[in-house]
Coordinates of C-alpha atoms and ligand atoms in Angstrom, one line a residue:
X15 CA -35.6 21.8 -6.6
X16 CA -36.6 20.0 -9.6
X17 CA -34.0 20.7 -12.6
X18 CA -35.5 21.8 -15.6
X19 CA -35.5 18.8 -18.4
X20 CA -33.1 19.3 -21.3
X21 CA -33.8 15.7 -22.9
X22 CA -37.2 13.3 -22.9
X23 CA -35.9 10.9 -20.3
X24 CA -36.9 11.0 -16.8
X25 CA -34.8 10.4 -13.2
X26 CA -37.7 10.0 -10.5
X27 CA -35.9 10.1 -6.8
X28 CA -38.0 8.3 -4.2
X29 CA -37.1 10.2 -0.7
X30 CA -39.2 7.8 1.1
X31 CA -36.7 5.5 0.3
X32 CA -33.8 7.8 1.1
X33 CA -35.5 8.6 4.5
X34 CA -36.1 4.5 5.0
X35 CA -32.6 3.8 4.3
X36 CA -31.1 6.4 6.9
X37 CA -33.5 5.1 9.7
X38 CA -32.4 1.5 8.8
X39 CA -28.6 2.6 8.9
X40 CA -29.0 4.0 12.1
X41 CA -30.9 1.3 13.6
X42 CA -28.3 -0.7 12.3
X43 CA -25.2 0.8 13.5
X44 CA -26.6 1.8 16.4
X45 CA -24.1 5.2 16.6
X46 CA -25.1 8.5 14.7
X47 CA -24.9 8.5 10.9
X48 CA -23.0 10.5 8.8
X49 CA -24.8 10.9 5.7
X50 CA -23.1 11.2 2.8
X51 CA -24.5 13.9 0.0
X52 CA -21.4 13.9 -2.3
X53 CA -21.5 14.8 -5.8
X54 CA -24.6 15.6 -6.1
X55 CA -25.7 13.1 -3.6
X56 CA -24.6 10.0 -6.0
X57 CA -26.8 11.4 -8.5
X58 CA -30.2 11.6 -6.8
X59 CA -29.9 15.4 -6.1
X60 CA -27.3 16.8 -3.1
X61 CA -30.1 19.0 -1.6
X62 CA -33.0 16.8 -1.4
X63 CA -30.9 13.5 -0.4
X64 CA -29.5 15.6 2.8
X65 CA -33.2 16.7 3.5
X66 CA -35.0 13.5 3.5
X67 CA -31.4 11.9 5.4
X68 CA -32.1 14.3 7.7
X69 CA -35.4 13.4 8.1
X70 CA -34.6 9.5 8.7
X71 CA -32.3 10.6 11.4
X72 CA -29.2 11.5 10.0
X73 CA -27.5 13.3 12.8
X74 CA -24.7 14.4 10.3
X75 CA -23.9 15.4 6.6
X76 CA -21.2 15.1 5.2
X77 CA -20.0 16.3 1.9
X78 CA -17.0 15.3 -0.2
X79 CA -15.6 19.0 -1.0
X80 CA -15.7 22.3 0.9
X81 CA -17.6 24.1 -1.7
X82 CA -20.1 21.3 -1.9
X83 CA -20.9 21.8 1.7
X84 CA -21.2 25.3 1.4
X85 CA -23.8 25.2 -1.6
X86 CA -25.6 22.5 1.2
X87 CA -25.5 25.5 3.7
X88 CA -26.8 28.4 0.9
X89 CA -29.7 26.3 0.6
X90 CA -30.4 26.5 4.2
X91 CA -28.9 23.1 5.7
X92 CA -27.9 23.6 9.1
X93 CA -26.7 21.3 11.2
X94 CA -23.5 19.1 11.6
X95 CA -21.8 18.9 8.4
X96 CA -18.5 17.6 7.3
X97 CA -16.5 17.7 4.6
X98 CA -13.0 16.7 3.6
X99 CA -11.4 18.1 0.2
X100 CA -10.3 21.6 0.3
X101 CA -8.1 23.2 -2.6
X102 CA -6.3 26.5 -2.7
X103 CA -9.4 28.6 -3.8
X104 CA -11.5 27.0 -0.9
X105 CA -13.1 29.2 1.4
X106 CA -11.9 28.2 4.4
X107 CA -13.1 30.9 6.4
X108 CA -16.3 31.3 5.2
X109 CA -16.7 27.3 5.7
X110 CA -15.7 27.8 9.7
X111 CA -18.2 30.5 9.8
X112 CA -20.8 28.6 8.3
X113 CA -20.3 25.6 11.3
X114 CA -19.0 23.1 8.9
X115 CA -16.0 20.6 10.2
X116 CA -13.2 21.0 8.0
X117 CA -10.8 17.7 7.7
X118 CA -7.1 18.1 7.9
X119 CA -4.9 15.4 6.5
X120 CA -1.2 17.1 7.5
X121 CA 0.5 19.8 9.5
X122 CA 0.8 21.9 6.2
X123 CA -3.2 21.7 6.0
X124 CA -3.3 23.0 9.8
X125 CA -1.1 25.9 8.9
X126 CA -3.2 27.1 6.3
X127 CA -6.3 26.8 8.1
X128 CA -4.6 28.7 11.2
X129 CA -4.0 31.4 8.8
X130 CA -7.2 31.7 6.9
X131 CA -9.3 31.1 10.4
X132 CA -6.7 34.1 12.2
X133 CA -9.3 37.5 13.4
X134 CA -12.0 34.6 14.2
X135 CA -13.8 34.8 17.9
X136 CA -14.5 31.3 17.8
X137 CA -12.7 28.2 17.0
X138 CA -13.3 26.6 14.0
X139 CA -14.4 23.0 13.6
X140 CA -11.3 20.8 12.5
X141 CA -11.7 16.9 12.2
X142 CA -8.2 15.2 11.6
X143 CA -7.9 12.3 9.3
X144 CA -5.4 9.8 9.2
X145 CA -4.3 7.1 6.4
X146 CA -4.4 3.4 7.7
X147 CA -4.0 1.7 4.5
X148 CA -6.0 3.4 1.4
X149 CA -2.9 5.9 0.9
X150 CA -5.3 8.1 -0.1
X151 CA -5.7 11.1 1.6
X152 CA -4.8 11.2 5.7
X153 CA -1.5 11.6 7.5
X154 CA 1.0 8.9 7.3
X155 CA 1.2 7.4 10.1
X156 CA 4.9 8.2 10.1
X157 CA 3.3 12.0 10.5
X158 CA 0.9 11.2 13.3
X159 CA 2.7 12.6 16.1
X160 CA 3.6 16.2 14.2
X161 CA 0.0 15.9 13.3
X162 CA -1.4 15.9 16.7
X163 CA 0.9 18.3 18.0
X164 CA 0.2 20.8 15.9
X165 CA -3.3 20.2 16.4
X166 CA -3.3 20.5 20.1
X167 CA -1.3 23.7 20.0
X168 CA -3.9 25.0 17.4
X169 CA -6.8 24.2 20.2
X170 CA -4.7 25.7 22.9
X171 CA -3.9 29.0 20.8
X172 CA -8.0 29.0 20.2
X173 CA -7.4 28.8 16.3
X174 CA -9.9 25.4 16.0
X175 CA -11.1 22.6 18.2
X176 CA -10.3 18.9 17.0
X177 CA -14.0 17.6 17.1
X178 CA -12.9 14.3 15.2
X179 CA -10.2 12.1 14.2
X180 CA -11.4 9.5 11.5
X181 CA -10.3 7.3 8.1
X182 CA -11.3 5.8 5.2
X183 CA -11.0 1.7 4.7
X184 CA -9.8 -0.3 1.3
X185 CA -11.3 -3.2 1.2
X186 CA -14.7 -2.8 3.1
X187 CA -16.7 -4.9 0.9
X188 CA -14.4 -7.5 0.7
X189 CA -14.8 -8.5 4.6
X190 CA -12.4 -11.2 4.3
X191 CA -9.7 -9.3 3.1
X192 CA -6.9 -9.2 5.4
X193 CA -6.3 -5.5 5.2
X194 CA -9.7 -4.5 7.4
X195 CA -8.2 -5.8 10.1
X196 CA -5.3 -4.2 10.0
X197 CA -7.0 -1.1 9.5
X198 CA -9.2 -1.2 12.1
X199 CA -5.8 -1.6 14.3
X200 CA -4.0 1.3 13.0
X201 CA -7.2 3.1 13.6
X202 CA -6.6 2.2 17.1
X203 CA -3.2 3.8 17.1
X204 CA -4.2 6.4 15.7
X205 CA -6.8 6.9 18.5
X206 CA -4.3 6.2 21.5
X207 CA -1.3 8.1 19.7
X208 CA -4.1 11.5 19.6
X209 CA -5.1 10.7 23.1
X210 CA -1.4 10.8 24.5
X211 CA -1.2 14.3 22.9
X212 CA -4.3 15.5 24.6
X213 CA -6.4 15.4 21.9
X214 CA -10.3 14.2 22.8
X215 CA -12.4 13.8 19.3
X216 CA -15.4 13.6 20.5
X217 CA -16.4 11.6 16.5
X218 CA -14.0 8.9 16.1
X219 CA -15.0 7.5 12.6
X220 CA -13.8 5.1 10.4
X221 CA -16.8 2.5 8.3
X222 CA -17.9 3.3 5.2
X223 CA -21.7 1.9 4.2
X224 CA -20.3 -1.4 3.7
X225 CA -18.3 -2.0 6.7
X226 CA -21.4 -0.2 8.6
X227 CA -23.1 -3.5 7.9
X228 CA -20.6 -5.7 8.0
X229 CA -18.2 -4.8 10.3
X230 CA -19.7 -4.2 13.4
X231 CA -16.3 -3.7 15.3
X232 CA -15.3 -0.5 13.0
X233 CA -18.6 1.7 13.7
X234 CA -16.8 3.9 16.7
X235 CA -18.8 6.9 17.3
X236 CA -20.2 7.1 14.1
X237 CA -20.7 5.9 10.6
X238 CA -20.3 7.4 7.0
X239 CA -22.8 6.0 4.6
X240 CA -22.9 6.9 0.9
X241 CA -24.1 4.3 -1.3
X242 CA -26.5 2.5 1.1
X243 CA -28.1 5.3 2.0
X244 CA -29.7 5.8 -2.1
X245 CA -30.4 2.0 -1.3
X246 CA -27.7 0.2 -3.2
X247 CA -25.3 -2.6 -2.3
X248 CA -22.1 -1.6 -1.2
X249 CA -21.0 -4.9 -1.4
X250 CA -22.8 -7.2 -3.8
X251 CA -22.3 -10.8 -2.7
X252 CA -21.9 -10.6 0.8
X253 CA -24.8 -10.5 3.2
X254 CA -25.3 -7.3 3.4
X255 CA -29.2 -7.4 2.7
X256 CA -30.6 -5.4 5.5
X257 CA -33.7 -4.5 3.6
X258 CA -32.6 -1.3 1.7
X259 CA -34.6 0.4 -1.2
X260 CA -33.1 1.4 -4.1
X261 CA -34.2 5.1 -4.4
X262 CA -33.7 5.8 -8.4
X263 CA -35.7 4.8 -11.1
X264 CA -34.8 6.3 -14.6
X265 CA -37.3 6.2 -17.7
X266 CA -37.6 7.4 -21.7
X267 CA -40.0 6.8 -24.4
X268 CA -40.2 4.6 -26.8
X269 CA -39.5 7.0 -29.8
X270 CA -39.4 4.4 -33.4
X271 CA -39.8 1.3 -33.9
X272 CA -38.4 -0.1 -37.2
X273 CA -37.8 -3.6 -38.6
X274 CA -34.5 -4.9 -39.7
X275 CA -33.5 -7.8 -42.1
X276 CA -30.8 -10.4 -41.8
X277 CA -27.5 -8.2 -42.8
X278 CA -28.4 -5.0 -41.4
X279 CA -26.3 -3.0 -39.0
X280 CA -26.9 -1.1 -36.1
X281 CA -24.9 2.3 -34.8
X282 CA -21.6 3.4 -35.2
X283 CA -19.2 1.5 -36.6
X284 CA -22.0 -1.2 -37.8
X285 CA -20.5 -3.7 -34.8
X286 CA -24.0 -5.5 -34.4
X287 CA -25.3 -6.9 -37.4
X288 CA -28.9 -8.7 -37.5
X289 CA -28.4 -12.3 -38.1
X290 CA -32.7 -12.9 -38.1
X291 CA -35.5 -10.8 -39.0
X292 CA -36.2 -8.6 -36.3
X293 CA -37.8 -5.0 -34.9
X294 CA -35.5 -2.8 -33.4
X295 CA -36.8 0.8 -31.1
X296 CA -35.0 3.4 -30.3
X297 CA -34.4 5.1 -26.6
X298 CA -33.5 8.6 -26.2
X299 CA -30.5 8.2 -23.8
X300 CA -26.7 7.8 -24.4
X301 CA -23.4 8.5 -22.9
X302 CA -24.5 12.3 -22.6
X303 CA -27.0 11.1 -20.0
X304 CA -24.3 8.8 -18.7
X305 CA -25.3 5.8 -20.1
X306 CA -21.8 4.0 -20.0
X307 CA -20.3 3.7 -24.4
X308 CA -19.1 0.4 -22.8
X309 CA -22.7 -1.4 -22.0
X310 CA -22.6 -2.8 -25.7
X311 CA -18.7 -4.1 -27.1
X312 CA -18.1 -5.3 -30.5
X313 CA -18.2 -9.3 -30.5
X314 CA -20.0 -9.7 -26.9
X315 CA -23.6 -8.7 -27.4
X316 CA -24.4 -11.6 -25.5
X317 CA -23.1 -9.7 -22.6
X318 CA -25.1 -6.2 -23.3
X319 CA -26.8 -4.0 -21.0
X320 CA -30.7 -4.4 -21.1
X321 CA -33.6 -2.0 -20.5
X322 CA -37.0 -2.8 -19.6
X323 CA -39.8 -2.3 -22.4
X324 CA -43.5 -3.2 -22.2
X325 CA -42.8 -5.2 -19.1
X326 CA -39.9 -7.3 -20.8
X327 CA -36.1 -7.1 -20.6
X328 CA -34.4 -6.2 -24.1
X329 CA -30.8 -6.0 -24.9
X330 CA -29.4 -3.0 -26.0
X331 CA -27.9 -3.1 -29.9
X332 CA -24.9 -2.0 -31.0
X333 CA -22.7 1.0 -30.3
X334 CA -23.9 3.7 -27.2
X335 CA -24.5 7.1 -28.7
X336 CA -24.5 10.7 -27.1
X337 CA -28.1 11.0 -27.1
X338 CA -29.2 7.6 -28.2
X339 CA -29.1 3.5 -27.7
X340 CA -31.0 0.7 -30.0
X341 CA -32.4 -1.6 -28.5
X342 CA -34.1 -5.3 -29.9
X343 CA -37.5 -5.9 -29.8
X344 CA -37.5 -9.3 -31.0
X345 CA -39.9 -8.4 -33.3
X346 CA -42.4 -7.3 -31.2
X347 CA -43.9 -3.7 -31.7
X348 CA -44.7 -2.0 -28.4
X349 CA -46.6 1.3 -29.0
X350 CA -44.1 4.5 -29.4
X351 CA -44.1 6.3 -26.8
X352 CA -44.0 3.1 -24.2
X353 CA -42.3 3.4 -21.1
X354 CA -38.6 2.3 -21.2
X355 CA -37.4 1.5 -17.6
X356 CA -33.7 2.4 -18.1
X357 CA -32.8 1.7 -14.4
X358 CA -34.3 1.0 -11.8
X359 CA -35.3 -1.2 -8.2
X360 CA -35.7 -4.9 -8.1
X361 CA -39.6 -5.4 -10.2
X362 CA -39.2 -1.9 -11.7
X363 CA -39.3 -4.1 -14.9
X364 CA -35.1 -2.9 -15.7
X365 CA -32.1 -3.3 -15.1
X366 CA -30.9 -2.4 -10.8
X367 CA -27.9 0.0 -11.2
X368 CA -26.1 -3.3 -10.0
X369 CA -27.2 -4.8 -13.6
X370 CA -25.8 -2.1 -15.0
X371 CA -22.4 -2.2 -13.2
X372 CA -22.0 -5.7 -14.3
X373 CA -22.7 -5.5 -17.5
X374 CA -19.8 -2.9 -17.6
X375 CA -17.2 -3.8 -15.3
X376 CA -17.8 -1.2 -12.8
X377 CA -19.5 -1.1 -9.4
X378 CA -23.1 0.6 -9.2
X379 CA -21.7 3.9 -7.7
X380 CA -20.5 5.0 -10.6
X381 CA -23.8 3.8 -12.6
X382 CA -25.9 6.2 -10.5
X383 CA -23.3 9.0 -9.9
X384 CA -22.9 9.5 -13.6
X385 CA -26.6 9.6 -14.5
X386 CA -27.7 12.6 -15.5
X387 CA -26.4 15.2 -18.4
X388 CA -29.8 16.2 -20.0
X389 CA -31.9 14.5 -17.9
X390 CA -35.2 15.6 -15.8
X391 CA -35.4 15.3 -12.5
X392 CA -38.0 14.4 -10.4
X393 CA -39.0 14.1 -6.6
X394 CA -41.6 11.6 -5.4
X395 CA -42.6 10.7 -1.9
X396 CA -43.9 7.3 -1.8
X397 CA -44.3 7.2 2.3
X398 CA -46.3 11.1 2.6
X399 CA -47.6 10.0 6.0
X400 CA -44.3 8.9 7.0
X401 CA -42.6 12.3 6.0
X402 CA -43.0 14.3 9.0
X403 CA -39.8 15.0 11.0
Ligands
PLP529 C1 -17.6 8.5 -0.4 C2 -17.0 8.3 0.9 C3 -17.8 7.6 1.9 C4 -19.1 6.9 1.6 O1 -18.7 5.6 1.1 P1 -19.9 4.6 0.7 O2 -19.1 3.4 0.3 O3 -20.6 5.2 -0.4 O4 -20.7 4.4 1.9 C5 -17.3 7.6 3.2 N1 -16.1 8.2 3.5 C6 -15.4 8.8 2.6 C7 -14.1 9.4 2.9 C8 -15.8 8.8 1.3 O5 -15.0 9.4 0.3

């Protein structure tokens, strides 16, 4: 399960944490979670996030692309399991055989699966999803009614039975934002229009992590959590503090330490230039590891992403390489080979993904889904007693 380390920095996955996070979702919600493992389970591993979900409860999976919930099934995940992005070399078939739901956004989705599920004894597992608002994927709801027609033909010809009818919000961690509301009301329609075409979903779905803890009114029969379930903040700044733990901490050595003089430059492009006496180290992880290029930007180094070294925060120095990043020391020497907390939970002594997202103008899903590249991998179970399931 562990992947084989190709670099000297270290991703250690908590699945205590994981497991603690699903219970507290549920318990939250109060309706079945949907757990969401997508690529490559935001970073902290597909296979081992769905286990330990699992394991706090999670009564369903779900997976962004067929072939991702297939892999989840070759590794010997049973269970209810959805997934929503299927292309033209998708295995349909294989994916209704295996029990997965498969989502269908329009009638020329339908007709494809009625043709690669034809010869099949049973019916196939088809959830139907419809756009409220993101304009994503989902029917429009000018397509609704051809949508639910065909559907209910397709249960009455035995091709597939409609075990779900959900969609995806906007603006879910904004809670204010007008378009939730109307949202959850085309949801609605969505539900009555199916209904009057004799469709019965028995998972009507619709909140993502943050509206899970926000937005009590949008948890229907179910929830889909990504983010909150790996313990971050789906919406930082709004009260969503329900006691989650982060579940990834990332650490490197220390590998040099070396003292720079006023008018020396650091990295590519020499951007950062010394303007005191001070000792520089350097951290074996760059944008190969995906360690955002953009933490560090010519003229705001008062803005810079920091790491944790020998207990202290330090910024990071000039430009983001592949493999690399400088970081100051102030002139202070810690030992090489100190622990470098590159990322990690509140009083891990670094930077939260969330640190990390602001210091690049992005959101912490992104932080922790691109992490990675030559990185190790490893597992820990801080809760042992508490594993059992
Ligand atoms: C990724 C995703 C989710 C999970 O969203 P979070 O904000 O991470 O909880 C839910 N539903 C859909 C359709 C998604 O693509």
């Amino acid at each position: 399960m562990d992947r084989p380390p190709l670099g000297p920095a270290e991703i250690v996955v908590d699945l205590a944490a994981i497991r603690a996070n699903a219970r507290l979702l549920g318990a939250t919600a109060g309706v079945p979670l949907i757990a969401v493992v997508k690529a490559d389970g935001y970073g902290h591993g597909m296979l081992a996030s769905a286990r330990a979900a699992r394991q706090g409860g999670a009564d369903w999976l779900a997976t962004a692309t067929v072939e991702e919930a297939l892999a989840l099934r070759a590794d010997g995940v049973d269970g209810p399991l959805l997934c929503w992005i299927n292309g033209p070399r998708s295995d349909l078939a294989a994916a209704a055989g295996a029990g997965i739901d498969l989502t269908a956004s329009s009638v020329a989705h339908l007709e494809t699966m009625a043709a690669a599920f034809a010869g099949r004894e049973r019916p196939a597992r088809v959830q139907l999803k419809v756009d409220t608002g993101l304009s994503r994927s989902g029917a429009p709801r000018a397509d609704w009614a051809d949508l639910f027609a065909r559907a209910r033909a397709g249960e009455e010809a035995g091709s597939w039975r409609i075990t779900g009818l959900w969609s995806h919000f906007a603006c879910a961690d904004e809670p204010g934002h007008p378009a939730n509301d109307r949202q959850e009301r085309c949801f609605r329609d969505a539900l009555d229009l199916a209904a009057e075409h004799g469709l019965r979903p028995e998972l009507r779905h619709l909140a993502n992590s943050a509206a899970t803890i926000l937005r009590p009114s949008s948890r229907f029969d179910a929830v889909r959590c990504g983010i909150a379930l790996y313990g971050l903040d789906p919406a930082p700044g709004e009260a969503t503090d329900i006691g989650l733990v982060p579940a990834m901490t990332v650490t490197a050595p220390l590998l040099m330490v070396k003292d720079l003089v006023p008018g020396d430059a650091v990295s590519y492009g020499q951007h950062w230039v010394a303007e005191e006496r001070t000792t520089v180290g350097l951290v074996p992880v760059g944008y190969g590891d995906g360690i955002p290029r953009h933490a560090t930007r010519p003229g705001a180094a008062d803005r810079a992403a920091t790491v944790g070294v020998a207990g202290r925060r330090r910024p990071l120095r000039g430009t983001v390489c592949m493999d690399q990043v400088v970081v100051d020391l102030g002139g202070d020497r810690p030992p090489v080979g100190s622990e470098v907390v590159v990322l990690g939970p509140p009083g891990a002594g670094g930077p939260t993904a969330q640190d990390w997202a602001e210091a690049c103008d992005t959101i912490n899903y992104e932080i922790v889904t691109r992490i990675g590249g030559r990185m190790a991998r490893r597992y820990v179970d801080s809760d042992v007693e508490g594993s059992a399931s």
